[in-house]
Amino acid sequence: MKVLVIGGGAREHALCRSLSLDPDVTALHCAPGNAGIAEVAELHPVDQLDGDAVARLATELGADLVVVGPEAPLVAGVADAVRAVGIPVFGPSREAAQLEGSKAFAKDVMAGAGVPTARSYVCTTPEEIDEALDAFGAPYVVKDDGLAAGKGVVVTEDVEQARAHALACDRVVIEEYLDGPEVSLFAITDGVTVLPLRPAQDFKRALDGDEGPNTGGMGAYSPLPWADPKLVDEVMDSVLQPTVDELRRRGTPFSGLLYAGLAITGRGVRVIEFNARFGDPETQVVLARLKTPLAGVLLNSANGTLDDQAPLSWSDDAAVTVVVASHNYPETPRTGDPIEGLDAIAEQDAPHAYVLHAGTKREGDAIVSAGGRVLSVTATGKDLAQARERAYAAVGRIRLDGSQHRTDIARKAAEA
């Protein structure tokens, strides 16, 4: 099988790493990719938002499967363009991707499917914003209706900060605050059959102790030793299957990766948000534990044959990912700094720890930072404590001037 992966972040590096280990994958391509992905896949320049360009590249390569990683190409209809030339693609259509592209659309689908979620208001005027903020009170949860690369949500006790964020958005969703721990649960679907993966937890705040601004994610771990063993079955029954059924009923079947961001509240499970693709950095830890070869599962989703898929096989090991971010992330990050220590990790920490590249590029013989989140250092172990120890030992070998990372990823869960 020849596979083309679209994207260039740590999520795509995790996907490419898993696909490169699949004996059925005879050729692996990625566009545009990054310096780390270049070690396992052949890279191609492409405008990943240009569906025709992606479809052309897939045709030229003779791809048997295209995997669209990021949300922006999905919302732009790239999967539709690839399907139109007869190539199987893992990722939802433009219409179905509105589940992530529009918070208001997602709320409407959840209402139709009877999915438990936070009460909310969709606001477009200053008057509506003030009414909604007054109705819910602090802490305020304000979400840009459109895509914002993981940074469109503000959760704050400060009403002026909440109002300022709301006024900066064209259309905004203001909703009640959901207490309790958060869980990310991915499911692969072909629009009918839903195949859940293992749950993970990520860390959105930039600083230790969940302080600082929201980010795209500073780390993740799996499994969740504190979670109810029946959680996945419960979410399948109350969230994932009803959502897939509702989208099919509406004539916009969802095929690809359905991501449910969940809050485990005192009143039960509630959906915080849906995404239409693998989440980053949770993908890094979930795929680290998946033993079933990945390509066939994704192809079954793309071809509508997921009911033929054998049950997935999982490692009992735990996995932890720590994100190394550049100076000043998540504001305007500094780029172009050389990254050292990657060879030392490959020599001394493999196979239990490895580095997945996010914002990197090659300049001559050097690999330099090229984004806000630069690396995802991922490790496995017999339990979270060992995986965590291995991940941070590897992080300690990395030298990137001005870089930052959280030191408390999975700490509470490992000590529980």
JSON list of C-alpha atoms in Angstrom, two decimals, residues 174-366:
[
{"chain": "A", "resi": 174, "resn": "ILE", "atom": "CA", "xyz": [-20.47, 31.26, 25.32]},
{"chain": "A", "resi": 175, "resn": "GLU", "atom": "CA", "xyz": [-21.25, 28.31, 27.54]},
{"chain": "A", "resi": 176, "resn": "GLU", "atom": "CA", "xyz": [-21.48, 27.10, 31.11]},
{"chain": "A", "resi": 177, "resn": "TYR", "atom": "CA", "xyz": [-18.27, 25.99, 32.79]},
{"chain": "A", "resi": 178, "resn": "LEU", "atom": "CA", "xyz": [-17.92, 22.22, 33.16]},
{"chain": "A", "resi": 179, "resn": "ASP", "atom": "CA", "xyz": [-16.12, 21.07, 36.29]},
{"chain": "A", "resi": 180, "resn": "GLY", "atom": "CA", "xyz": [-14.19, 17.83, 36.62]},
{"chain": "A", "resi": 181, "resn": "PRO", "atom": "CA", "xyz": [-11.24, 16.20, 34.84]},
{"chain": "A", "resi": 182, "resn": "GLU", "atom": "CA", "xyz": [-11.02, 16.27, 31.06]},
{"chain": "A", "resi": 183, "resn": "VAL", "atom": "CA", "xyz": [-10.58, 13.24, 28.80]},
{"chain": "A", "resi": 184, "resn": "SER", "atom": "CA", "xyz": [-9.85, 12.94, 25.09]},
{"chain": "A", "resi": 185, "resn": "LEU", "atom": "CA", "xyz": [-11.39, 9.96, 23.33]},
{"chain": "A", "resi": 186, "resn": "PHE", "atom": "CA", "xyz": [-10.75, 9.25, 19.64]},
{"chain": "A", "resi": 187, "resn": "ALA", "atom": "CA", "xyz": [-12.90, 7.02, 17.48]},
{"chain": "A", "resi": 188, "resn": "ILE", "atom": "CA", "xyz": [-12.34, 5.85, 13.92]},
{"chain": "A", "resi": 189, "resn": "THR", "atom": "CA", "xyz": [-15.55, 5.67, 11.89]},
{"chain": "A", "resi": 190, "resn": "ASP", "atom": "CA", "xyz": [-16.70, 5.04, 8.32]},
{"chain": "A", "resi": 191, "resn": "GLY", "atom": "CA", "xyz": [-19.97, 6.88, 8.89]},
{"chain": "A", "resi": 192, "resn": "VAL", "atom": "CA", "xyz": [-21.78, 3.82, 10.26]},
{"chain": "A", "resi": 193, "resn": "THR", "atom": "CA", "xyz": [-19.45, 1.68, 12.36]},
{"chain": "A", "resi": 194, "resn": "VAL", "atom": "CA", "xyz": [-17.58, 3.38, 15.22]},
{"chain": "A", "resi": 195, "resn": "LEU", "atom": "CA", "xyz": [-14.32, 1.99, 16.58]},
{"chain": "A", "resi": 196, "resn": "PRO", "atom": "CA", "xyz": [-13.14, 3.71, 19.79]},
{"chain": "A", "resi": 197, "resn": "LEU", "atom": "CA", "xyz": [-9.45, 4.04, 20.62]},
{"chain": "A", "resi": 198, "resn": "ARG", "atom": "CA", "xyz": [-8.00, 4.32, 24.13]},
{"chain": "A", "resi": 199, "resn": "PRO", "atom": "CA", "xyz": [-8.62, 7.48, 26.18]},
{"chain": "A", "resi": 200, "resn": "ALA", "atom": "CA", "xyz": [-5.90, 10.03, 26.91]},
{"chain": "A", "resi": 201, "resn": "GLN", "atom": "CA", "xyz": [-5.58, 13.28, 28.84]},
{"chain": "A", "resi": 202, "resn": "ASP", "atom": "CA", "xyz": [-3.81, 16.37, 27.55]},
{"chain": "A", "resi": 203, "resn": "PHE", "atom": "CA", "xyz": [-2.58, 19.55, 29.22]},
{"chain": "A", "resi": 204, "resn": "LYS", "atom": "CA", "xyz": [-3.70, 22.78, 27.55]},
{"chain": "A", "resi": 205, "resn": "ARG", "atom": "CA", "xyz": [-2.19, 25.43, 29.83]},
{"chain": "A", "resi": 206, "resn": "ALA", "atom": "CA", "xyz": [1.35, 26.61, 29.13]},
{"chain": "A", "resi": 207, "resn": "LEU", "atom": "CA", "xyz": [2.69, 26.37, 32.68]},
{"chain": "A", "resi": 208, "resn": "ASP", "atom": "CA", "xyz": [2.94, 23.84, 35.50]},
{"chain": "A", "resi": 209, "resn": "GLY", "atom": "CA", "xyz": [-0.12, 23.48, 37.71]},
{"chain": "A", "resi": 210, "resn": "ASP", "atom": "CA", "xyz": [-2.41, 24.34, 34.78]},
{"chain": "A", "resi": 211, "resn": "GLU", "atom": "CA", "xyz": [-1.40, 28.01, 34.97]},
{"chain": "A", "resi": 212, "resn": "GLY", "atom": "CA", "xyz": [-0.77, 30.42, 32.11]},
{"chain": "A", "resi": 213, "resn": "PRO", "atom": "CA", "xyz": [-2.45, 30.86, 28.73]},
{"chain": "A", "resi": 214, "resn": "ASN", "atom": "CA", "xyz": [-4.20, 28.16, 26.70]},
{"chain": "A", "resi": 215, "resn": "THR", "atom": "CA", "xyz": [-2.02, 26.43, 24.11]},
{"chain": "A", "resi": 216, "resn": "GLY", "atom": "CA", "xyz": [-2.43, 23.76, 21.46]},
{"chain": "A", "resi": 217, "resn": "GLY", "atom": "CA", "xyz": [-1.35, 21.26, 24.12]},
{"chain": "A", "resi": 218, "resn": "MET", "atom": "CA", "xyz": [1.84, 20.85, 26.20]},
{"chain": "A", "resi": 219, "resn": "GLY", "atom": "CA", "xyz": [1.75, 17.10, 26.84]},
{"chain": "A", "resi": 220, "resn": "ALA", "atom": "CA", "xyz": [-0.44, 14.03, 27.23]},
{"chain": "A", "resi": 221, "resn": "TYR", "atom": "CA", "xyz": [-0.60, 10.56, 28.73]},
{"chain": "A", "resi": 222, "resn": "SER", "atom": "CA", "xyz": [-2.46, 7.27, 28.39]},
{"chain": "A", "resi": 223, "resn": "PRO", "atom": "CA", "xyz": [-3.94, 5.17, 29.97]},
{"chain": "A", "resi": 224, "resn": "LEU", "atom": "CA", "xyz": [-5.96, 7.00, 32.64]},
{"chain": "A", "resi": 225, "resn": "PRO", "atom": "CA", "xyz": [-5.70, 4.88, 35.83]},
{"chain": "A", "resi": 226, "resn": "TRP", "atom": "CA", "xyz": [-8.28, 7.05, 37.60]},
{"chain": "A", "resi": 227, "resn": "ALA", "atom": "CA", "xyz": [-10.99, 6.73, 34.92]},
{"chain": "A", "resi": 228, "resn": "ASP", "atom": "CA", "xyz": [-14.01, 4.44, 35.23]},
{"chain": "A", "resi": 229, "resn": "PRO", "atom": "CA", "xyz": [-13.32, 1.20, 33.30]},
{"chain": "A", "resi": 230, "resn": "LYS", "atom": "CA", "xyz": [-16.77, 1.58, 31.71]},
{"chain": "A", "resi": 231, "resn": "LEU", "atom": "CA", "xyz": [-15.99, 5.10, 30.41]},
{"chain": "A", "resi": 232, "resn": "VAL", "atom": "CA", "xyz": [-15.30, 4.12, 26.79]},
{"chain": "A", "resi": 233, "resn": "ASP", "atom": "CA", "xyz": [-18.49, 2.04, 26.54]},
{"chain": "A", "resi": 234, "resn": "GLU", "atom": "CA", "xyz": [-20.52, 4.85, 28.10]},
{"chain": "A", "resi": 235, "resn": "VAL", "atom": "CA", "xyz": [-19.13, 7.46, 25.69]},
{"chain": "A", "resi": 236, "resn": "MET", "atom": "CA", "xyz": [-19.69, 5.12, 22.74]},
{"chain": "A", "resi": 237, "resn": "ASP", "atom": "CA", "xyz": [-23.36, 4.76, 23.70]},
{"chain": "A", "resi": 238, "resn": "SER", "atom": "CA", "xyz": [-24.13, 8.35, 24.71]},
{"chain": "A", "resi": 239, "resn": "VAL", "atom": "CA", "xyz": [-21.81, 10.40, 22.47]},
{"chain": "A", "resi": 240, "resn": "LEU", "atom": "CA", "xyz": [-19.92, 8.79, 19.60]},
{"chain": "A", "resi": 241, "resn": "GLN", "atom": "CA", "xyz": [-22.47, 6.47, 17.99]},
{"chain": "A", "resi": 242, "resn": "PRO", "atom": "CA", "xyz": [-25.39, 8.96, 18.35]},
{"chain": "A", "resi": 243, "resn": "THR", "atom": "CA", "xyz": [-23.28, 11.73, 16.76]},
{"chain": "A", "resi": 244, "resn": "VAL", "atom": "CA", "xyz": [-22.25, 9.56, 13.80]},
{"chain": "A", "resi": 245, "resn": "ASP", "atom": "CA", "xyz": [-25.87, 8.41, 13.38]},
{"chain": "A", "resi": 246, "resn": "GLU", "atom": "CA", "xyz": [-27.16, 12.00, 13.51]},
{"chain": "A", "resi": 247, "resn": "LEU", "atom": "CA", "xyz": [-24.70, 13.22, 10.88]},
{"chain": "A", "resi": 248, "resn": "ARG", "atom": "CA", "xyz": [-25.66, 10.34, 8.59]},
{"chain": "A", "resi": 249, "resn": "ARG", "atom": "CA", "xyz": [-29.36, 11.15, 9.15]},
{"chain": "A", "resi": 250, "resn": "ARG", "atom": "CA", "xyz": [-28.66, 14.74, 8.08]},
{"chain": "A", "resi": 251, "resn": "GLY", "atom": "CA", "xyz": [-27.07, 13.56, 4.85]},
{"chain": "A", "resi": 252, "resn": "THR", "atom": "CA", "xyz": [-23.54, 14.55, 5.92]},
{"chain": "A", "resi": 253, "resn": "PRO", "atom": "CA", "xyz": [-21.98, 11.21, 6.93]},
{"chain": "A", "resi": 254, "resn": "PHE", "atom": "CA", "xyz": [-18.78, 11.53, 8.94]},
{"chain": "A", "resi": 255, "resn": "SER", "atom": "CA", "xyz": [-15.91, 9.28, 7.88]},
{"chain": "A", "resi": 256, "resn": "GLY", "atom": "CA", "xyz": [-12.49, 9.56, 9.53]},
{"chain": "A", "resi": 257, "resn": "LEU", "atom": "CA", "xyz": [-11.40, 10.40, 13.06]},
{"chain": "A", "resi": 258, "resn": "LEU", "atom": "CA", "xyz": [-14.03, 11.71, 15.47]},
{"chain": "A", "resi": 259, "resn": "TYR", "atom": "CA", "xyz": [-12.44, 13.26, 18.56]},
{"chain": "A", "resi": 260, "resn": "ALA", "atom": "CA", "xyz": [-14.57, 13.89, 21.64]},
{"chain": "A", "resi": 261, "resn": "GLY", "atom": "CA", "xyz": [-13.21, 16.27, 24.25]},
{"chain": "A", "resi": 262, "resn": "LEU", "atom": "CA", "xyz": [-15.02, 15.30, 27.45]},
{"chain": "A", "resi": 263, "resn": "ALA", "atom": "CA", "xyz": [-15.50, 16.63, 30.98]},
{"chain": "A", "resi": 264, "resn": "ILE", "atom": "CA", "xyz": [-16.21, 14.05, 33.68]},
{"chain": "A", "resi": 265, "resn": "THR", "atom": "CA", "xyz": [-18.54, 16.19, 35.81]},
{"chain": "A", "resi": 266, "resn": "GLY", "atom": "CA", "xyz": [-20.44, 15.50, 38.99]},
{"chain": "A", "resi": 267, "resn": "ARG", "atom": "CA", "xyz": [-23.53, 15.07, 36.76]},
{"chain": "A", "resi": 268, "resn": "GLY", "atom": "CA", "xyz": [-21.87, 12.64, 34.37]},
{"chain": "A", "resi": 269, "resn": "VAL", "atom": "CA", "xyz": [-19.94, 12.86, 31.11]},
{"chain": "A", "resi": 270, "resn": "ARG", "atom": "CA", "xyz": [-20.37, 16.07, 29.08]},
{"chain": "A", "resi": 271, "resn": "VAL", "atom": "CA", "xyz": [-18.92, 16.91, 25.66]},
{"chain": "A", "resi": 272, "resn": "ILE", "atom": "CA", "xyz": [-16.71, 20.01, 25.67]},
{"chain": "A", "resi": 273, "resn": "GLU", "atom": "CA", "xyz": [-15.98, 19.92, 21.94]},
{"chain": "A", "resi": 274, "resn": "PHE", "atom": "CA", "xyz": [-15.63, 17.73, 18.89]},
{"chain": "A", "resi": 275, "resn": "ASN", "atom": "CA", "xyz": [-12.67, 17.66, 16.56]},
{"chain": "A", "resi": 276, "resn": "ALA", "atom": "CA", "xyz": [-12.66, 16.13, 13.09]},
{"chain": "A", "resi": 277, "resn": "ARG", "atom": "CA", "xyz": [-9.12, 14.72, 13.21]},
{"chain": "A", "resi": 278, "resn": "PHE", "atom": "CA", "xyz": [-6.52, 13.16, 15.46]},
{"chain": "A", "resi": 279, "resn": "GLY", "atom": "CA", "xyz": [-5.70, 15.49, 18.36]},
{"chain": "A", "resi": 280, "resn": "ASP", "atom": "CA", "xyz": [-2.20, 16.74, 19.07]},
{"chain": "A", "resi": 281, "resn": "PRO", "atom": "CA", "xyz": [-0.52, 15.76, 21.47]},
{"chain": "A", "resi": 282, "resn": "GLU", "atom": "CA", "xyz": [-2.89, 12.91, 22.42]},
{"chain": "A", "resi": 283, "resn": "THR", "atom": "CA", "xyz": [-2.22, 11.09, 19.12]},
{"chain": "A", "resi": 284, "resn": "GLN", "atom": "CA", "xyz": [1.39, 10.69, 20.15]},
{"chain": "A", "resi": 285, "resn": "VAL", "atom": "CA", "xyz": [0.51, 8.62, 23.24]},
{"chain": "A", "resi": 286, "resn": "VAL", "atom": "CA", "xyz": [-2.48, 6.74, 21.81]},
{"chain": "A", "resi": 287, "resn": "LEU", "atom": "CA", "xyz": [-0.57, 5.50, 18.75]},
{"chain": "A", "resi": 288, "resn": "ALA", "atom": "CA", "xyz": [2.40, 4.61, 20.98]},
{"chain": "A", "resi": 289, "resn": "ARG", "atom": "CA", "xyz": [0.11, 2.01, 22.61]},
{"chain": "A", "resi": 290, "resn": "LEU", "atom": "CA", "xyz": [-1.63, 0.69, 19.47]},
{"chain": "A", "resi": 291, "resn": "LYS", "atom": "CA", "xyz": [-0.28, -2.71, 18.38]},
{"chain": "A", "resi": 292, "resn": "THR", "atom": "CA", "xyz": [-2.66, -3.28, 15.42]},
{"chain": "A", "resi": 293, "resn": "PRO", "atom": "CA", "xyz": [-1.03, -2.12, 12.15]},
{"chain": "A", "resi": 294, "resn": "LEU", "atom": "CA", "xyz": [-2.52, 1.29, 11.36]},
{"chain": "A", "resi": 295, "resn": "ALA", "atom": "CA", "xyz": [-2.86, 1.44, 7.56]},
{"chain": "A", "resi": 296, "resn": "GLY", "atom": "CA", "xyz": [-5.52, -1.24, 7.23]},
{"chain": "A", "resi": 297, "resn": "VAL", "atom": "CA", "xyz": [-7.69, 0.36, 9.92]},
{"chain": "A", "resi": 298, "resn": "LEU", "atom": "CA", "xyz": [-7.57, 3.75, 8.19]},
{"chain": "A", "resi": 299, "resn": "LEU", "atom": "CA", "xyz": [-8.24, 2.16, 4.80]},
{"chain": "A", "resi": 300, "resn": "ASN", "atom": "CA", "xyz": [-11.30, 0.35, 6.18]},
{"chain": "A", "resi": 301, "resn": "SER", "atom": "CA", "xyz": [-12.61, 3.70, 7.40]},
{"chain": "A", "resi": 302, "resn": "ALA", "atom": "CA", "xyz": [-11.98, 5.28, 3.99]},
{"chain": "A", "resi": 303, "resn": "ASN", "atom": "CA", "xyz": [-13.64, 2.39, 2.12]},
{"chain": "A", "resi": 304, "resn": "GLY", "atom": "CA", "xyz": [-16.68, 2.03, 4.41]},
{"chain": "A", "resi": 305, "resn": "THR", "atom": "CA", "xyz": [-15.65, -1.47, 5.52]},
{"chain": "A", "resi": 306, "resn": "LEU", "atom": "CA", "xyz": [-14.91, -0.86, 9.17]},
{"chain": "A", "resi": 307, "resn": "ASP", "atom": "CA", "xyz": [-17.37, -3.58, 10.20]},
{"chain": "A", "resi": 308, "resn": "ASP", "atom": "CA", "xyz": [-14.83, -6.05, 8.73]},
{"chain": "A", "resi": 309, "resn": "GLN", "atom": "CA", "xyz": [-12.07, -4.74, 11.03]},
{"chain": "A", "resi": 310, "resn": "ALA", "atom": "CA", "xyz": [-10.81, -7.18, 13.66]},
{"chain": "A", "resi": 311, "resn": "PRO", "atom": "CA", "xyz": [-10.77, -5.85, 17.25]},
{"chain": "A", "resi": 312, "resn": "LEU", "atom": "CA", "xyz": [-7.83, -3.54, 17.90]},
{"chain": "A", "resi": 313, "resn": "SER", "atom": "CA", "xyz": [-4.86, -4.84, 19.89]},
{"chain": "A", "resi": 314, "resn": "TRP", "atom": "CA", "xyz": [-3.30, -2.61, 22.56]},
{"chain": "A", "resi": 315, "resn": "SER", "atom": "CA", "xyz": [-0.11, -2.63, 24.59]},
{"chain": "A", "resi": 316, "resn": "ASP", "atom": "CA", "xyz": [-0.46, -2.70, 28.38]},
{"chain": "A", "resi": 317, "resn": "ASP", "atom": "CA", "xyz": [2.36, -0.15, 28.52]},
{"chain": "A", "resi": 318, "resn": "ALA", "atom": "CA", "xyz": [1.74, 3.46, 29.48]},
{"chain": "A", "resi": 319, "resn": "ALA", "atom": "CA", "xyz": [2.83, 6.37, 27.28]},
{"chain": "A", "resi": 320, "resn": "VAL", "atom": "CA", "xyz": [3.73, 9.98, 28.11]},
{"chain": "A", "resi": 321, "resn": "THR", "atom": "CA", "xyz": [4.43, 12.88, 25.74]},
{"chain": "A", "resi": 322, "resn": "VAL", "atom": "CA", "xyz": [6.12, 16.11, 26.80]},
{"chain": "A", "resi": 323, "resn": "VAL", "atom": "CA", "xyz": [6.01, 19.03, 24.36]},
{"chain": "A", "resi": 324, "resn": "VAL", "atom": "CA", "xyz": [9.11, 21.20, 24.03]},
{"chain": "A", "resi": 325, "resn": "ALA", "atom": "CA", "xyz": [8.00, 24.66, 22.89]},
{"chain": "A", "resi": 326, "resn": "SER", "atom": "CA", "xyz": [9.97, 27.62, 21.60]},
{"chain": "A", "resi": 327, "resn": "HIS", "atom": "CA", "xyz": [10.69, 30.86, 23.41]},
{"chain": "A", "resi": 328, "resn": "ASN", "atom": "CA", "xyz": [7.57, 33.03, 23.94]},
{"chain": "A", "resi": 329, "resn": "TYR", "atom": "CA", "xyz": [5.04, 30.33, 22.90]},
{"chain": "A", "resi": 330, "resn": "PRO", "atom": "CA", "xyz": [2.00, 30.62, 22.71]},
{"chain": "A", "resi": 331, "resn": "GLU", "atom": "CA", "xyz": [2.46, 34.30, 21.85]},
{"chain": "A", "resi": 332, "resn": "THR", "atom": "CA", "xyz": [4.74, 35.07, 18.88]},
{"chain": "A", "resi": 333, "resn": "PRO", "atom": "CA", "xyz": [7.28, 32.24, 19.14]},
{"chain": "A", "resi": 334, "resn": "ARG", "atom": "CA", "xyz": [10.93, 32.69, 18.27]},
{"chain": "A", "resi": 335, "resn": "THR", "atom": "CA", "xyz": [12.09, 30.42, 15.44]},
{"chain": "A", "resi": 336, "resn": "GLY", "atom": "CA", "xyz": [15.36, 29.56, 13.73]},
{"chain": "A", "resi": 337, "resn": "ASP", "atom": "CA", "xyz": [17.17, 28.32, 16.85]},
{"chain": "A", "resi": 338, "resn": "PRO", "atom": "CA", "xyz": [19.31, 25.18, 16.37]},
{"chain": "A", "resi": 339, "resn": "ILE", "atom": "CA", "xyz": [18.15, 21.99, 18.12]},
{"chain": "A", "resi": 340, "resn": "GLU", "atom": "CA", "xyz": [20.80, 19.71, 19.63]},
{"chain": "A", "resi": 341, "resn": "GLY", "atom": "CA", "xyz": [20.62, 16.41, 21.50]},
{"chain": "A", "resi": 342, "resn": "LEU", "atom": "CA", "xyz": [18.34, 14.50, 19.09]},
{"chain": "A", "resi": 343, "resn": "ASP", "atom": "CA", "xyz": [21.10, 12.02, 18.17]},
{"chain": "A", "resi": 344, "resn": "ALA", "atom": "CA", "xyz": [21.81, 11.37, 21.84]},
{"chain": "A", "resi": 345, "resn": "ILE", "atom": "CA", "xyz": [18.16, 10.42, 22.42]},
{"chain": "A", "resi": 346, "resn": "ALA", "atom": "CA", "xyz": [18.20, 8.07, 19.42]},
{"chain": "A", "resi": 347, "resn": "GLU", "atom": "CA", "xyz": [21.39, 6.43, 20.73]},
{"chain": "A", "resi": 348, "resn": "GLN", "atom": "CA", "xyz": [20.64, 6.27, 24.45]},
{"chain": "A", "resi": 349, "resn": "ASP", "atom": "CA", "xyz": [16.86, 6.25, 24.93]},
{"chain": "A", "resi": 350, "resn": "ALA", "atom": "CA", "xyz": [15.45, 4.25, 21.99]},
{"chain": "A", "resi": 351, "resn": "PRO", "atom": "CA", "xyz": [13.26, 2.30, 21.64]},
{"chain": "A", "resi": 352, "resn": "HIS", "atom": "CA", "xyz": [11.46, 3.34, 24.85]},
{"chain": "A", "resi": 353, "resn": "ALA", "atom": "CA", "xyz": [11.74, 7.08, 24.15]},
{"chain": "A", "resi": 354, "resn": "TYR", "atom": "CA", "xyz": [11.76, 8.93, 20.85]},
{"chain": "A", "resi": 355, "resn": "VAL", "atom": "CA", "xyz": [11.21, 12.41, 19.44]},
{"chain": "A", "resi": 356, "resn": "LEU", "atom": "CA", "xyz": [8.34, 13.41, 17.16]},
{"chain": "A", "resi": 357, "resn": "HIS", "atom": "CA", "xyz": [8.95, 16.67, 15.32]},
{"chain": "A", "resi": 358, "resn": "ALA", "atom": "CA", "xyz": [6.33, 19.44, 15.19]},
{"chain": "A", "resi": 359, "resn": "GLY", "atom": "CA", "xyz": [7.79, 22.83, 14.25]},
{"chain": "A", "resi": 360, "resn": "THR", "atom": "CA", "xyz": [11.18, 21.95, 12.76]},
{"chain": "A", "resi": 361, "resn": "LYS", "atom": "CA", "xyz": [13.05, 22.33, 9.49]},
{"chain": "A", "resi": 362, "resn": "ARG", "atom": "CA", "xyz": [16.47, 21.40, 8.18]},
{"chain": "A", "resi": 363, "resn": "GLU", "atom": "CA", "xyz": [18.99, 24.11, 7.39]},
{"chain": "A", "resi": 364, "resn": "GLY", "atom": "CA", "xyz": [22.12, 22.52, 5.95]},
{"chain": "A", "resi": 365, "resn": "ASP", "atom": "CA", "xyz": [23.31, 19.97, 8.49]},
{"chain": "A", "resi": 366, "resn": "ALA", "atom": "CA", "xyz": [21.33, 21.55, 11.32]}
]
